[in-house]
Short mmCIF file of C-alpha atoms in Angstrom, two decimals:
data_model
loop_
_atom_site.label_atom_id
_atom_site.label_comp_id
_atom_site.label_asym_id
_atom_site.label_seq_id
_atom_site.Cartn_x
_atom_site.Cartn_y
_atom_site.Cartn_z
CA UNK A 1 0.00 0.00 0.00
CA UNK A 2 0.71 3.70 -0.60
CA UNK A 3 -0.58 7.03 1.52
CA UNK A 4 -1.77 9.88 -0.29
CA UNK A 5 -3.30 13.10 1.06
CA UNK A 6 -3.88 16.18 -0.22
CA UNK A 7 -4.86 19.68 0.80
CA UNK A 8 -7.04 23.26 -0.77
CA UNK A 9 -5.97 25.79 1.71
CA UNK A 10 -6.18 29.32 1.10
CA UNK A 11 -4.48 30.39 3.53
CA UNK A 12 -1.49 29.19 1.60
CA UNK A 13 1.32 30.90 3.79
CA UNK A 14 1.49 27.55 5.52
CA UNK A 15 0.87 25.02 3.22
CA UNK A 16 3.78 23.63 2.19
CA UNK A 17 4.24 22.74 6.13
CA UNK A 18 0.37 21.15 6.57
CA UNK A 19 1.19 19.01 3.59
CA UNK A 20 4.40 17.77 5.62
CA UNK A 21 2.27 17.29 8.84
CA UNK A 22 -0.28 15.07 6.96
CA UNK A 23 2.27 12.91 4.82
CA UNK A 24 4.05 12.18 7.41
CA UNK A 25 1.03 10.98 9.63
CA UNK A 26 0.77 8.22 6.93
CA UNK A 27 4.42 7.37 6.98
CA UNK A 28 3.94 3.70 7.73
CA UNK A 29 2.15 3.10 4.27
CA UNK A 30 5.10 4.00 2.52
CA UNK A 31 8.54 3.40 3.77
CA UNK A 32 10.24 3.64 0.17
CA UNK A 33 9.80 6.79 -0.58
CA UNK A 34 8.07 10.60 0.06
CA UNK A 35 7.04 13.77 -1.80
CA UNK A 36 4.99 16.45 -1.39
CA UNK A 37 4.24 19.20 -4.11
CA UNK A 38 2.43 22.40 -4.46
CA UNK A 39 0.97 23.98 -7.36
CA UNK A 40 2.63 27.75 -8.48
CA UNK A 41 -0.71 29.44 -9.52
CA UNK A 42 -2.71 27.65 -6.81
CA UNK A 43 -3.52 27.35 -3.15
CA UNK A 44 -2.90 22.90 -3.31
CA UNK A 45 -0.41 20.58 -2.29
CA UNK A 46 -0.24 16.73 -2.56
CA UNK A 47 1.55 14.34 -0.33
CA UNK A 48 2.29 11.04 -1.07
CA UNK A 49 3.94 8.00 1.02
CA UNK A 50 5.54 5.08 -1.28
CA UNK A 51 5.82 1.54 -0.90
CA UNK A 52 7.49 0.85 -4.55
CA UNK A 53 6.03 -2.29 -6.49
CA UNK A 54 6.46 -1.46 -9.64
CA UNK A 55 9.27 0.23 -11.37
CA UNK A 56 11.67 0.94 -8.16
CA UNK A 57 13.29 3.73 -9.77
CA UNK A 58 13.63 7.80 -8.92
CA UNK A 59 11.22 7.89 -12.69
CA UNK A 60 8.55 6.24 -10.01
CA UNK A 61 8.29 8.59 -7.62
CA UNK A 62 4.96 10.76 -7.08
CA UNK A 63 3.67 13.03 -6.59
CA UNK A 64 3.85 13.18 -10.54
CA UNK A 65 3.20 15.36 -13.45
CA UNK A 66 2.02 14.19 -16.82
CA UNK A 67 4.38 14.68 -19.87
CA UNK A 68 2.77 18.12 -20.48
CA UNK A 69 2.17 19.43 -16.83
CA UNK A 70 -1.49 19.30 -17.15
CA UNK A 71 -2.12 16.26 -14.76
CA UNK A 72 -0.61 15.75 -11.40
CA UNK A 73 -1.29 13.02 -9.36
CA UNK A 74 -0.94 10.91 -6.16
CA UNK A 75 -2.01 7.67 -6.25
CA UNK A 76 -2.60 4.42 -4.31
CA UNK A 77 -2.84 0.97 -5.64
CA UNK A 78 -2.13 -0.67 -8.70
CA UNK A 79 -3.63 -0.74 -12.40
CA UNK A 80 -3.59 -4.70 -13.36
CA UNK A 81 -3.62 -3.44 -17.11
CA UNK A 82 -1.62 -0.88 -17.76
CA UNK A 83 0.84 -2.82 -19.81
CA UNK A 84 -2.15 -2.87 -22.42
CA UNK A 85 -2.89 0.15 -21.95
CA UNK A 86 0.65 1.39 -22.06
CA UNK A 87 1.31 -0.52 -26.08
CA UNK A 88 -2.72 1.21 -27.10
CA UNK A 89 -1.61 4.97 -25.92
CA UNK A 90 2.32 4.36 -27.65
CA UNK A 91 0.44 3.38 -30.86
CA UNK A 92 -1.31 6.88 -30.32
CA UNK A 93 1.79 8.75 -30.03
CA UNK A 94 2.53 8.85 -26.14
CA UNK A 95 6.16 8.18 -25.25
CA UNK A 96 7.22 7.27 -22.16
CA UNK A 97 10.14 7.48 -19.55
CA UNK A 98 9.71 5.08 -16.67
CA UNK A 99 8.01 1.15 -16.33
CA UNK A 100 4.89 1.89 -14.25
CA UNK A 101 1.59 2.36 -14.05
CA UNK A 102 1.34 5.81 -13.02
CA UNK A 103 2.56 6.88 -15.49
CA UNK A 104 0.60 5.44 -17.99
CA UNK A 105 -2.91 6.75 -15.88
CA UNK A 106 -1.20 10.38 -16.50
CA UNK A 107 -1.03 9.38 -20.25
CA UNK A 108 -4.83 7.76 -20.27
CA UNK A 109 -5.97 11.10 -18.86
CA UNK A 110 -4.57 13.01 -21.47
CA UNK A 111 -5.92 10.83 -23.97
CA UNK A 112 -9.33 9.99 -22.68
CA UNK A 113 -9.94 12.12 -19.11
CA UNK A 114 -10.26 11.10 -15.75
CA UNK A 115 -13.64 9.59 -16.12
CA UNK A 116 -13.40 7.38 -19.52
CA UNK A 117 -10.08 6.61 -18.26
CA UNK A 118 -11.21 5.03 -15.09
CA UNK A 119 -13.69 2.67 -16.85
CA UNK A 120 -10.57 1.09 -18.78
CA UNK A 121 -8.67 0.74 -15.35
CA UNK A 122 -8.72 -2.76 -13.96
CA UNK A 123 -6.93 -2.46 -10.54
CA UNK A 124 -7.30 -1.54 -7.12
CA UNK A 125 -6.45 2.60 -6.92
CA UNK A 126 -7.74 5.52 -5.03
CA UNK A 127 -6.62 8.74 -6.03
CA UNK A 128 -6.50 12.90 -6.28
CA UNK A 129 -5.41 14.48 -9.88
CA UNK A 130 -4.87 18.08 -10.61
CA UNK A 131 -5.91 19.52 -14.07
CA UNK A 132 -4.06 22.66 -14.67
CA UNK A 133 -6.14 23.52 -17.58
CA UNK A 134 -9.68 23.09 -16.13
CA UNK A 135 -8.82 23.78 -12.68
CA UNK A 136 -10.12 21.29 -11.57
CA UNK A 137 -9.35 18.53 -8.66
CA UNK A 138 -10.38 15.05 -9.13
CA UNK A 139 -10.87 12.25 -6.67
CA UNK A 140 -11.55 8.45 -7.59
CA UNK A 141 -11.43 5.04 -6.01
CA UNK A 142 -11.65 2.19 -7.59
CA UNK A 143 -14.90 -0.10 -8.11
CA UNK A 144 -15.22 -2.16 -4.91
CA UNK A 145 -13.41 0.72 -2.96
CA UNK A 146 -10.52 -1.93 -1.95
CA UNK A 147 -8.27 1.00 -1.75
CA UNK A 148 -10.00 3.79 1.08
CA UNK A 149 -10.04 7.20 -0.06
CA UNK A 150 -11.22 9.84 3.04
CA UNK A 151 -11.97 13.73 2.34
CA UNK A 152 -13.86 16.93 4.43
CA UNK A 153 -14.14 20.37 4.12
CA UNK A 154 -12.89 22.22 7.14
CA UNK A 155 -13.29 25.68 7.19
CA UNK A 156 -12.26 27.16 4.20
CA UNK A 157 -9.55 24.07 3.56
CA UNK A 158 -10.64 20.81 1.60
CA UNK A 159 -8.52 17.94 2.32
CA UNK A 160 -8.17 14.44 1.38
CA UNK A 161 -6.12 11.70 2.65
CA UNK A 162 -5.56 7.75 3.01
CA UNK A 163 -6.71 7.39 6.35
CA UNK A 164 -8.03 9.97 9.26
CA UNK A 165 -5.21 10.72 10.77
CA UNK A 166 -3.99 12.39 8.26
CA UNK A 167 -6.43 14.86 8.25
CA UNK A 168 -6.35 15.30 11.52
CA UNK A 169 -2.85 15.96 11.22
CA UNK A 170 -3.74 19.35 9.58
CA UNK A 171 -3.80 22.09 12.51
CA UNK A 172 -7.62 23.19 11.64
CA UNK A 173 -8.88 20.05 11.48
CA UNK A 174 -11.17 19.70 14.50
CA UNK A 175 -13.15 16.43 14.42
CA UNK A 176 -16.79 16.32 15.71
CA UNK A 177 -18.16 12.93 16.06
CA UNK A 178 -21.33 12.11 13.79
CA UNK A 179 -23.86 11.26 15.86
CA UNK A 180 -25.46 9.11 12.92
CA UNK A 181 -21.88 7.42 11.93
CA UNK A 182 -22.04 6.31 15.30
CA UNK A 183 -25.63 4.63 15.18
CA UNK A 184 -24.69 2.96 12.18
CA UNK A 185 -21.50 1.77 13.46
CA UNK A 186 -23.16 0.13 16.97
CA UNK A 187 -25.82 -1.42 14.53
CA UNK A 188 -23.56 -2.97 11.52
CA UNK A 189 -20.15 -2.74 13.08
CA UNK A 190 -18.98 -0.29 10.72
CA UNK A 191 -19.84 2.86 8.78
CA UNK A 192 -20.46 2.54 5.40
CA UNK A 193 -20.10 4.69 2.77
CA UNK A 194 -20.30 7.65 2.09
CA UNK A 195 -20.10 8.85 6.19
CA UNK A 196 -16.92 8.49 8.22
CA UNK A 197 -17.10 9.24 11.96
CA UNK A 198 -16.41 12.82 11.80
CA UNK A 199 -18.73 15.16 10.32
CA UNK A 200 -18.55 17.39 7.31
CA UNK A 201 -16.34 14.53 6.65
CA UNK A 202 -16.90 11.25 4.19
CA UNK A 203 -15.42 8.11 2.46
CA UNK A 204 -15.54 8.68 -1.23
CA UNK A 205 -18.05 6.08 -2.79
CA UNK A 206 -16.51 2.78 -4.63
CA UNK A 207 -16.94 3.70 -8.42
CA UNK A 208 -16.69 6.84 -8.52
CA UNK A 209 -15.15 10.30 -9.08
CA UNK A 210 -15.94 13.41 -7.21
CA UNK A 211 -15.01 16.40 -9.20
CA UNK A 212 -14.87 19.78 -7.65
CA UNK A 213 -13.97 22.96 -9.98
CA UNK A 214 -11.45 25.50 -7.77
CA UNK A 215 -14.55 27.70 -6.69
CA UNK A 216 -16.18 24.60 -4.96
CA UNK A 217 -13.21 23.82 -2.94
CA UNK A 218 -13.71 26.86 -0.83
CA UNK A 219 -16.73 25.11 1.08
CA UNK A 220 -19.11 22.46 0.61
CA UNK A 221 -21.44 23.12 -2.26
CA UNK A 222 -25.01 24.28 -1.34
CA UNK A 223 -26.57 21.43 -3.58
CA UNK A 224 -23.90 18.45 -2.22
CA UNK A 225 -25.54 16.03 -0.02
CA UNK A 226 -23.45 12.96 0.43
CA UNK A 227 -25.82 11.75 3.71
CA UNK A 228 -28.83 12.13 1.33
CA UNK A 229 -30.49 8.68 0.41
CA UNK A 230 -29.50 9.17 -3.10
CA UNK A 231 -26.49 6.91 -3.97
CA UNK A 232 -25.33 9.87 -6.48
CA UNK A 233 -26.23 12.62 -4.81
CA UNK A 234 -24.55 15.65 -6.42
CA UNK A 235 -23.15 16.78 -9.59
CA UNK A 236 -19.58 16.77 -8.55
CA UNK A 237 -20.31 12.73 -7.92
CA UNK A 238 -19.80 10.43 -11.01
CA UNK A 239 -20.35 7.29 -11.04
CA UNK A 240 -18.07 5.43 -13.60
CA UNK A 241 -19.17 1.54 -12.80
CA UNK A 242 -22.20 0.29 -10.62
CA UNK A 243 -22.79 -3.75 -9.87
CA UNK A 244 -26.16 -3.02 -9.76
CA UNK A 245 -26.29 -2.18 -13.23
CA UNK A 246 -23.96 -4.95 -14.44
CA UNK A 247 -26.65 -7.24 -12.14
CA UNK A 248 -29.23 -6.33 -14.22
CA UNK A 249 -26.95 -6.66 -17.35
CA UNK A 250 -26.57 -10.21 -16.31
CA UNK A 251 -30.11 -10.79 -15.90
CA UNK A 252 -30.63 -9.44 -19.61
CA UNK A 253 -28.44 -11.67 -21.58
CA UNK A 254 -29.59 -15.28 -22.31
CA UNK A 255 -27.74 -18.03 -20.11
CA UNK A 256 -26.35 -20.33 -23.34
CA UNK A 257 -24.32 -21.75 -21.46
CA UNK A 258 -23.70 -25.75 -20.06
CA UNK A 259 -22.37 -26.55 -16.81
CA UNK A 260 -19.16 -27.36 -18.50
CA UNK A 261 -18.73 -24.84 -20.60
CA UNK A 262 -19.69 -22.15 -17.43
CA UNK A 263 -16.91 -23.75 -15.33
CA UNK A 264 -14.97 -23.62 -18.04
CA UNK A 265 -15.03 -19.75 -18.80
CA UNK A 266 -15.00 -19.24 -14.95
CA UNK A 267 -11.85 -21.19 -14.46
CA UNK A 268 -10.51 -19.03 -16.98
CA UNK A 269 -11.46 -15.45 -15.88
CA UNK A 270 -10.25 -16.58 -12.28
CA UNK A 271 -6.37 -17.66 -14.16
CA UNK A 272 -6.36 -14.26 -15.87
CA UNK A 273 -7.60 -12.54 -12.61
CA UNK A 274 -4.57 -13.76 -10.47
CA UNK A 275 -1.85 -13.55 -13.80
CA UNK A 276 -2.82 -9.83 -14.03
CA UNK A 277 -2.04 -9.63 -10.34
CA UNK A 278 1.50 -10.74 -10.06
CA UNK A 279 2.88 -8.30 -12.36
CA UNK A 280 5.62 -7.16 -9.78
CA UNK A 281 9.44 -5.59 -9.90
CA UNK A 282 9.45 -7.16 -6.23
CA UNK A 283 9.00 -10.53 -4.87
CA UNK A 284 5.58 -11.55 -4.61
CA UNK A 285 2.87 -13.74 -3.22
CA UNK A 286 -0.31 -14.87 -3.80
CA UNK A 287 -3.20 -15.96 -1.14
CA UNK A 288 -6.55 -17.63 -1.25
CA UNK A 289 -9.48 -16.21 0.23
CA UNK A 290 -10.72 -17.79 3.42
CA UNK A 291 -14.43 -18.55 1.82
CA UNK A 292 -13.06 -20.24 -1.27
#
């Protein structure tokens, strides 16, 4: 695993040191390397925490800007199929300096944008992109929301981070406990989505990407809603994948199948499943779940 956090604070005299304070709250997710980076025309910093799987080298490290500064990103997880991806954006024209995979997510979102490019990710990623141009930031997590992705306005300040304590790691971060977090964790044993304990302060929902233009990032919009029944409840929330709708997919198609031939094609998708997960410039292992 990787840390990432990020911050909007205008106040900016102090940001370069609140980014500090919250990467290195999250320094036990990455022990291979850190960065932090601010933008020039632009109250935000990124921090990020490394544990280095693929391509070990300095051309790895994040945060990380996309070939023509338009992109920056921090980013935790890994994208099973970038190595396609990687040979389908070269045949486009993209060039490229390192081996991994975040690199090639920069390139996707100068081909296709954040959103189209997240429905050709296969992987397990949450992260926050910077688009110079639009001026816009961008926050996505991957389908099943296997990687946890946590963000709040405070204040004036947006922030975003890997875990908790790295937002309360920023010095006007001052948690209040939500009263109906709470309820929900005594009756399930944990919170889902989209509420965290705090208030005014939420787990981004599996499948999709919150963007918020640079006005919105002052304070929470008047129209965003995230404890509203609605599973999309704003604007700013797109949803790039739902299993309810590939449920109902399912239920479409005609079943053609025979029990041979279904064991057949499931035996395969599970081989390819695991292959694409042990692409790895470290050693590796692989485990089997408990309830198979």
């Amino acid at each position: 695993m990787c840390g990432i956090c990020g911050v909007i604070q205008h106040e900016s005299a102090e940001l370069k040191e609140s980014v500090q304070a919250m990467t290195d709250a999250i320094e036990h997710r990455g022990p291979d390397d850190a960065g932090i980076w601010t933008a020039g025309n632009a109250a935000l910093g990124f921090g990020h925490r490394r544990l280095a799987i693929l391509d070990l080298t300095p051309e790895g490290h994040q945060p990380m800007a996309s070939r023509t500064g338009r992109y920056t990103i921090v980013f935790n997880g890994e994208i099973f199929n970038f190595k396609t991806l990687r040979e389908e954006l070269v045949s486009r024209g993209h060039n490229f300096r390192g081996s991994g995979d975040t690199e090639v997510m920069l390139a996707c979102f100068e081909e296709w944008g954040v959103v189209e490019s997240c429905k050709k990710f296969i992987g397990m990623f949450a992260f926050g992109v910077w688009d110079a141009e639009k001026r816009k930031l961008s926050l996505a997590r991957d389908r099943l929301g296997i990687k946890p992705l946590f963000y709040s306005w405070n204040s004036r300040n947006f922030l975003f981070a890997s875990e908790l304590k790295a937002l309360r790691a920023h010095k006007d971060f001052h948690p209040q406990i939500n009263p109906n977090a709470l309820g929900l964790f005594l009756r399930f044993g944990y919170i889902p989505a989209p509420l965290s304990i705090f208030a005014d302060t939420f787990k981004l929902t599996p499948g999709c990407v919150l963007e918020l233009e640079e006005s919105e990032l002052q304070s929470i919009p008047s129209e965003f809603s995230p404890e509203g029944l609605s599973a999309y409840p704003c604007k700013q929330l797109r949803p790039y994948w739902s299993l309810r709708d590939i449920a109902l997919l399912g239920r479409q198609r005609p079943f053609k199948l025979d029990d041979t031939e279904a064991c057949n094609q499931l035996e395969e998708l599970l081989s390819d499943s695991v292959r694409l997960r042990m692409i790895s410039d470290v050693p590796l292992g692989a485990f089997l779940s408990g309830g198979i």
